Short mmCIF file of C-alpha atoms in Angstrom, two decimals:
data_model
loop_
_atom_site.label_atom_id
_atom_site.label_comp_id
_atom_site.label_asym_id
_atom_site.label_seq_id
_atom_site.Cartn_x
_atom_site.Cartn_y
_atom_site.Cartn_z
CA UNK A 1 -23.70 16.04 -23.34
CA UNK A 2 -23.55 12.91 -21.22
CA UNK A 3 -27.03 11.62 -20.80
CA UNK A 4 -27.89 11.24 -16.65
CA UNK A 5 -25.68 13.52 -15.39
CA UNK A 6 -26.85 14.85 -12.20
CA UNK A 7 -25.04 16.44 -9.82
CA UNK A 8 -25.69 15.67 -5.56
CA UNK A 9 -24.02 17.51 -2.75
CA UNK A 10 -24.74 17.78 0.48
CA UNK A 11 -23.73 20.72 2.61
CA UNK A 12 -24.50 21.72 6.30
CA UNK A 13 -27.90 24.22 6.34
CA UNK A 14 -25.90 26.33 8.90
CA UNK A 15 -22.78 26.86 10.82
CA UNK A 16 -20.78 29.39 12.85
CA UNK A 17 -18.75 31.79 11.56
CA UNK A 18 -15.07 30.23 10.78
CA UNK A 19 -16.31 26.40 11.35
CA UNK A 20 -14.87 23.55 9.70
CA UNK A 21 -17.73 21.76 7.27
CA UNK A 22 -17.51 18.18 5.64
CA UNK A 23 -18.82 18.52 2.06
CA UNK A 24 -19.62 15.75 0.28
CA UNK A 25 -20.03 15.37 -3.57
CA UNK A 26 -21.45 13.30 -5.99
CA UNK A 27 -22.21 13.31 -9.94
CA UNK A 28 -23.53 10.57 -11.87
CA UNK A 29 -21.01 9.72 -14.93
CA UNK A 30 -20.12 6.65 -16.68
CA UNK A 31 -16.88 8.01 -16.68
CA UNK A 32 -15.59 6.03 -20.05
CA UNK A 33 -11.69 5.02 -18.73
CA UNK A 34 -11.15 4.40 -22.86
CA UNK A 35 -9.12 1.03 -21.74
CA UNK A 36 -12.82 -0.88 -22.68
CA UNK A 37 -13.57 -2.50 -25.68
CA UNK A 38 -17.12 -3.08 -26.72
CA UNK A 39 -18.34 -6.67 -28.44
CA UNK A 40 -16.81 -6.01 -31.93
CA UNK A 41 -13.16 -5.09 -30.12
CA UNK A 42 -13.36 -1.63 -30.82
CA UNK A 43 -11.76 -0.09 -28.14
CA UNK A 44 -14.33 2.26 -26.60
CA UNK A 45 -13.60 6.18 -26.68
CA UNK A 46 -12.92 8.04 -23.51
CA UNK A 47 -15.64 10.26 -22.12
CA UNK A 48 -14.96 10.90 -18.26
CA UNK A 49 -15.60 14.41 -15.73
CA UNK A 50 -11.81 16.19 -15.97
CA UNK A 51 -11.61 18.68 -13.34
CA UNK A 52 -14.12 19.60 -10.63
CA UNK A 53 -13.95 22.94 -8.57
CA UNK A 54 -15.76 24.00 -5.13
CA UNK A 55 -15.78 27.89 -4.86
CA UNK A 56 -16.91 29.23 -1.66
CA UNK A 57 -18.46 33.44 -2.47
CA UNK A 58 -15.61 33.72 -5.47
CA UNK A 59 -13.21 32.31 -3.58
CA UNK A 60 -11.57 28.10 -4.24
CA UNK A 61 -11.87 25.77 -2.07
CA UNK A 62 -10.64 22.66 -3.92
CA UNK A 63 -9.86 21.86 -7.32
CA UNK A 64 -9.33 18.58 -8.61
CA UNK A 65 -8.09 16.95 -11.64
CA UNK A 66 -9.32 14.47 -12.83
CA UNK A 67 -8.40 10.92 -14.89
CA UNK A 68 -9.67 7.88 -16.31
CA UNK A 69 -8.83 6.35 -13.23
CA UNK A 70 -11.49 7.94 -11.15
CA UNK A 71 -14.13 5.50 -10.81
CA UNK A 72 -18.01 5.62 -12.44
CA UNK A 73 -20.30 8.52 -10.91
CA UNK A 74 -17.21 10.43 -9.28
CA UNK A 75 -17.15 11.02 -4.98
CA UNK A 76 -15.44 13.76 -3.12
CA UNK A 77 -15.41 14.28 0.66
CA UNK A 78 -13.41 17.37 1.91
CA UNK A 79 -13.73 20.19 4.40
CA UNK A 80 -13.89 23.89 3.89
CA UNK A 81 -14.05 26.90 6.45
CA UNK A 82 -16.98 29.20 6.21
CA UNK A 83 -16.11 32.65 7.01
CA UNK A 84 -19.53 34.17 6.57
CA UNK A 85 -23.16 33.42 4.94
CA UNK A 86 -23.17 32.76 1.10
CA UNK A 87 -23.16 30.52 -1.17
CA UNK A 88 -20.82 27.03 -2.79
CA UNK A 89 -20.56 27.05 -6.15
CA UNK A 90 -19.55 23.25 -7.56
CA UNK A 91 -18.20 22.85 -10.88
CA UNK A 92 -17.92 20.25 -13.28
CA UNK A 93 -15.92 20.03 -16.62
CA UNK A 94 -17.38 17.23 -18.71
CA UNK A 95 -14.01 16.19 -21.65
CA UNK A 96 -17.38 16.73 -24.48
CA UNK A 97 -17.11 20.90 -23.50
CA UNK A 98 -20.56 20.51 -20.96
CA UNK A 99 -20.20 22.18 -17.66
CA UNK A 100 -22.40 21.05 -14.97
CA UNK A 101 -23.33 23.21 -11.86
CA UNK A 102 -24.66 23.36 -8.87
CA UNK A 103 -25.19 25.45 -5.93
CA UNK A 104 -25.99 25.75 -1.87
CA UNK A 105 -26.45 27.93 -0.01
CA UNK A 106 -25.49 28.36 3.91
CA UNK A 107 -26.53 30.13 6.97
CA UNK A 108 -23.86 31.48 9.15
CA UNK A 109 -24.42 32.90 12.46
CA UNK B 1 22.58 -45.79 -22.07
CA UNK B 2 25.01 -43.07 -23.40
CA UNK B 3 21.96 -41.73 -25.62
CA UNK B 4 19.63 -42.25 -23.12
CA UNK B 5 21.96 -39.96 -20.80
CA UNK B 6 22.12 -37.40 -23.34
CA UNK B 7 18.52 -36.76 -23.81
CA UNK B 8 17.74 -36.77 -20.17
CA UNK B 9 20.34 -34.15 -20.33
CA UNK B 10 19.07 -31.94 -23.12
CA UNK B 11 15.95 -31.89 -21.41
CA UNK B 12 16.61 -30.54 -18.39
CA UNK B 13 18.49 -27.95 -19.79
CA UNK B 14 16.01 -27.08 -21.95
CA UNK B 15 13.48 -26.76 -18.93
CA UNK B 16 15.89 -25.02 -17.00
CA UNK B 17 16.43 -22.66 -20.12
CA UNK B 18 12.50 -22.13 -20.30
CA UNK B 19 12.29 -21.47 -16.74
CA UNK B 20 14.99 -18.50 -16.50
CA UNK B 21 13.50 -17.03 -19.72
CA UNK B 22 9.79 -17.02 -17.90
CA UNK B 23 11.54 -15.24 -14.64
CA UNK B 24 13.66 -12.66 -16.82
CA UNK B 25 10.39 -11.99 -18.63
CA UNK B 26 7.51 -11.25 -15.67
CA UNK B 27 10.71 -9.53 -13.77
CA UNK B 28 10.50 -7.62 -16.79
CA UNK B 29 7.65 -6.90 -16.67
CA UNK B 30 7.00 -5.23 -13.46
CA UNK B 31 9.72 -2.71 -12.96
CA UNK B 32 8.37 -1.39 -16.45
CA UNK B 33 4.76 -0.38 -14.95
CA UNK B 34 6.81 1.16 -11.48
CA UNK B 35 8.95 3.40 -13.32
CA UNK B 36 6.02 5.27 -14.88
CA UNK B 37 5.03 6.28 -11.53
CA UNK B 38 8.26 7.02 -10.61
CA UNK B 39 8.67 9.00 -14.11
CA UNK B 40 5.49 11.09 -12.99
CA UNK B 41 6.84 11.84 -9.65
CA UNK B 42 10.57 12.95 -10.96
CA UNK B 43 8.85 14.77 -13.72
CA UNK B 44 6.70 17.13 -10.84
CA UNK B 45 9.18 16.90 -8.02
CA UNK B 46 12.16 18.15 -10.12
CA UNK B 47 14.48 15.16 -8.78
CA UNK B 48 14.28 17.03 -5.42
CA UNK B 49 14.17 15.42 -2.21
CA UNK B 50 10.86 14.06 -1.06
CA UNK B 51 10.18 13.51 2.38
CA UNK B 52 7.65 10.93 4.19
CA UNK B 53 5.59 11.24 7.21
CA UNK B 54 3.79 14.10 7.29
CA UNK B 55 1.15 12.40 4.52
CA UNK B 56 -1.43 9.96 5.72
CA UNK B 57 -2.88 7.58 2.48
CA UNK B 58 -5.41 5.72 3.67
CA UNK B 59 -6.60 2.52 1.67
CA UNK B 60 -8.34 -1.10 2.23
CA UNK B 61 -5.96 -3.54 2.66
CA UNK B 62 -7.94 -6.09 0.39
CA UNK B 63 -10.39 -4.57 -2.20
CA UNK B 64 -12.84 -6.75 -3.72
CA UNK B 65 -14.06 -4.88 -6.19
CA UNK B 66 -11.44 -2.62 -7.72
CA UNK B 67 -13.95 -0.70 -9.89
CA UNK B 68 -14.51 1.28 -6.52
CA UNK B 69 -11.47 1.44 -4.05
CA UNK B 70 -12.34 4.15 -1.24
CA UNK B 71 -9.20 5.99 -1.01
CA UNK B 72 -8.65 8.88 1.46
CA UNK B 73 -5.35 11.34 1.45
CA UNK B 74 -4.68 13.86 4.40
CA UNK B 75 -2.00 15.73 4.27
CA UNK B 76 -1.36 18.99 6.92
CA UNK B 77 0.13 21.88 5.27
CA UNK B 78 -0.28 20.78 1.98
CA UNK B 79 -0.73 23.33 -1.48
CA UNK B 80 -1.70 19.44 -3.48
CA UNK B 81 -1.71 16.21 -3.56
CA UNK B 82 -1.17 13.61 -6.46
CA UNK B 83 -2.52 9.99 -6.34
CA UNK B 84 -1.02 7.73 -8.21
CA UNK B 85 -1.68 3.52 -8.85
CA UNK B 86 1.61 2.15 -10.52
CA UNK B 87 -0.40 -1.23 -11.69
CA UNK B 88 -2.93 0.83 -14.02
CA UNK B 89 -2.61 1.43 -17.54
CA UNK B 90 -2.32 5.23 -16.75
CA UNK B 91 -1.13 5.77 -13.54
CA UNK B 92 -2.37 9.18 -12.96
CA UNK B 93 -5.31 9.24 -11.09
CA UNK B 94 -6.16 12.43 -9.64
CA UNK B 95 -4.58 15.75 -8.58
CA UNK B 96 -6.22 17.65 -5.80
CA UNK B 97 -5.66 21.68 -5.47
CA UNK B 98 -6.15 23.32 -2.12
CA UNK B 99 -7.23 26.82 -2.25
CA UNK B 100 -7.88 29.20 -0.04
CA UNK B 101 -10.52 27.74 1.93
CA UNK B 102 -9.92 24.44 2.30
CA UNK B 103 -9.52 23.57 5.66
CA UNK B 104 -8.13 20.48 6.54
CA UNK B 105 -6.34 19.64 3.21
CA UNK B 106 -8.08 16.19 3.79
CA UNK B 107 -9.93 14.56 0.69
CA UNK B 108 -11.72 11.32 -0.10
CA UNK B 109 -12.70 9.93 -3.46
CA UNK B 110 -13.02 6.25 -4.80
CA UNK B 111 -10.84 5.03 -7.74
CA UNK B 112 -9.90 2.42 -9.72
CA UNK B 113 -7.76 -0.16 -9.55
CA UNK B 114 -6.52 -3.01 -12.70
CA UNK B 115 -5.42 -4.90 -10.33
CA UNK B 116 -3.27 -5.48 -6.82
CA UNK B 117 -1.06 -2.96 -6.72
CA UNK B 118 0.95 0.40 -5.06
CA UNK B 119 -1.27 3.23 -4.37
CA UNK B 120 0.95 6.26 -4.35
CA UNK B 121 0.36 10.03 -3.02
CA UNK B 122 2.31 12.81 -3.52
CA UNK B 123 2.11 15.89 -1.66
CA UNK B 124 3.33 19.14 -2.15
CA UNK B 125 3.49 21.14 0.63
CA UNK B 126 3.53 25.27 0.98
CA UNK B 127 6.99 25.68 1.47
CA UNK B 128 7.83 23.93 -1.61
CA UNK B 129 9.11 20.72 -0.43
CA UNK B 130 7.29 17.03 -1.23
CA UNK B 131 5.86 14.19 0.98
CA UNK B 132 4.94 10.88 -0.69
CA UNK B 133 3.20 7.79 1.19
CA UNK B 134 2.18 4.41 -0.40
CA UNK B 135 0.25 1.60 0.44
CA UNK B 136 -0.19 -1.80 -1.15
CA UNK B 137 -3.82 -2.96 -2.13
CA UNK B 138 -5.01 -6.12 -2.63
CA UNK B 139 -7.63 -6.53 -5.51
CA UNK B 140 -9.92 -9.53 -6.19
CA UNK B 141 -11.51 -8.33 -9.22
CA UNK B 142 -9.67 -5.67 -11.33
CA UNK B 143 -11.35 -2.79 -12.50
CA UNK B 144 -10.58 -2.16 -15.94
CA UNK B 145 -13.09 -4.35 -17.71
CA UNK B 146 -10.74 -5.88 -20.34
#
């Protein structure tokens, strides 16, 4: 496992039934590109966050693949629709096998 | 005089020579980086048509620090989009999915950039068919750490 990794998102507390919410996500990752070399010339091996998902009750709301391009401690902003109260479930696949999760829950009246 | 004639001569050509074979060479050079985008876009369009306009790419104009370029894609109707930056190494850079809920098929992420460059985006829409827009950024310091 990548050492630091923590995951931040920030979702709306509440909204009305079928509104449009911004969600924004953040994890902190090196994100290794594998085009670096350390100080002997040794090129340095890739380690970066492939794919992230954002589930809303079961169901996707975006999935994203991901690749060495992505910069260091990897941003998404995007908007869902929130048909009733539950719960986002964000996803991140690490390339060492980790998953990292996190979840938030939302109030819909 | 005669020799002196001849060497001026030789010179120049040899300049000359030098110069063409400098041009030939970074002419070369670029095309070869472009047409690995344009590989990656065949390869997932299927040589079908793609369409432009319906795909906004939104980008800096001048990025000073390409180790973070703010890039955002929106694209109406959309099932994915592809970004692609023909002036990195890889040019992949990201693929987003839109399921079910996503409302606005709208995303923003930041990225990196080796250097100035083509940022490409590739959208695949429900009905099948493909958008693509591009814009050029302008990078100060690349982002690749060499």
């Amino acid at each position: 496992m990548a050492k630091g990794v923590k995951p931040r998102v920030k979702v709306p507390k509440s909204a009305s039934a079928g509104e449009t919410i911004t969600i924004k996500c953040l994890i902190s990752h090196k994100m290794e590109s594998g085009q670096r070399k350390d100080g002997d010339g040794k090129v340095i091996p890739r380690s970066i966050i492939n794919r992230f998902t954002a589930d809303f009750n079961g169901e996707n709301v975006i999935d994203v693949t991901l690749e060495p391009a992505i910069s260091t401690n990897p941003y998404f902003q995007f908007d869902s629709v929130v048909p009733e109260s539950g719960e986002f479930k964000f996803t991140w696949y690490d390339d060492d096998g980790s998953v990292y999760d996190t979840r938030k829950k939302i109030a819909v009246s | 005089m005669i020799l002196e004639n001849n060497m001026t001569l030789t010179r120049r050509k040899v300049l000359v020579f030098g110069g063409s074979a400098l041009a030939v060479g970074s002419l070369a050079g670029a095309p070869a980086f472009a047409s690995l985008t344009d590989n990656a876009i065949a390869e997932m369009t299927g040589g079908a048509e793609i369409g432009e306009g319906a795909i906004t790419l939104s980008a800096p104009e001048i990025a000073e620090n390409g180790n973070t370029v703010p890039i955002s894609i929106d694209a109406p109707g959309a099932a994915a989009i592809t970004l692609f930056a023909d002036g990195n190494p890889v040019p992949a850079v990201a693929t987003f999915n839109f399921g079910p809920l996503s409302a606005s098929r709208s995303a923003s992420t930041r990225i990196r950039l080796a250097g100035t460059q083509n940022v490409v985006a590739l959208a695949k829409m429900e009905d099948g068919s493909f958008q693509r827009a591009s814009t050029n950024v302008k990078v100060t310091i690349g982002g690749c750490g060499g």
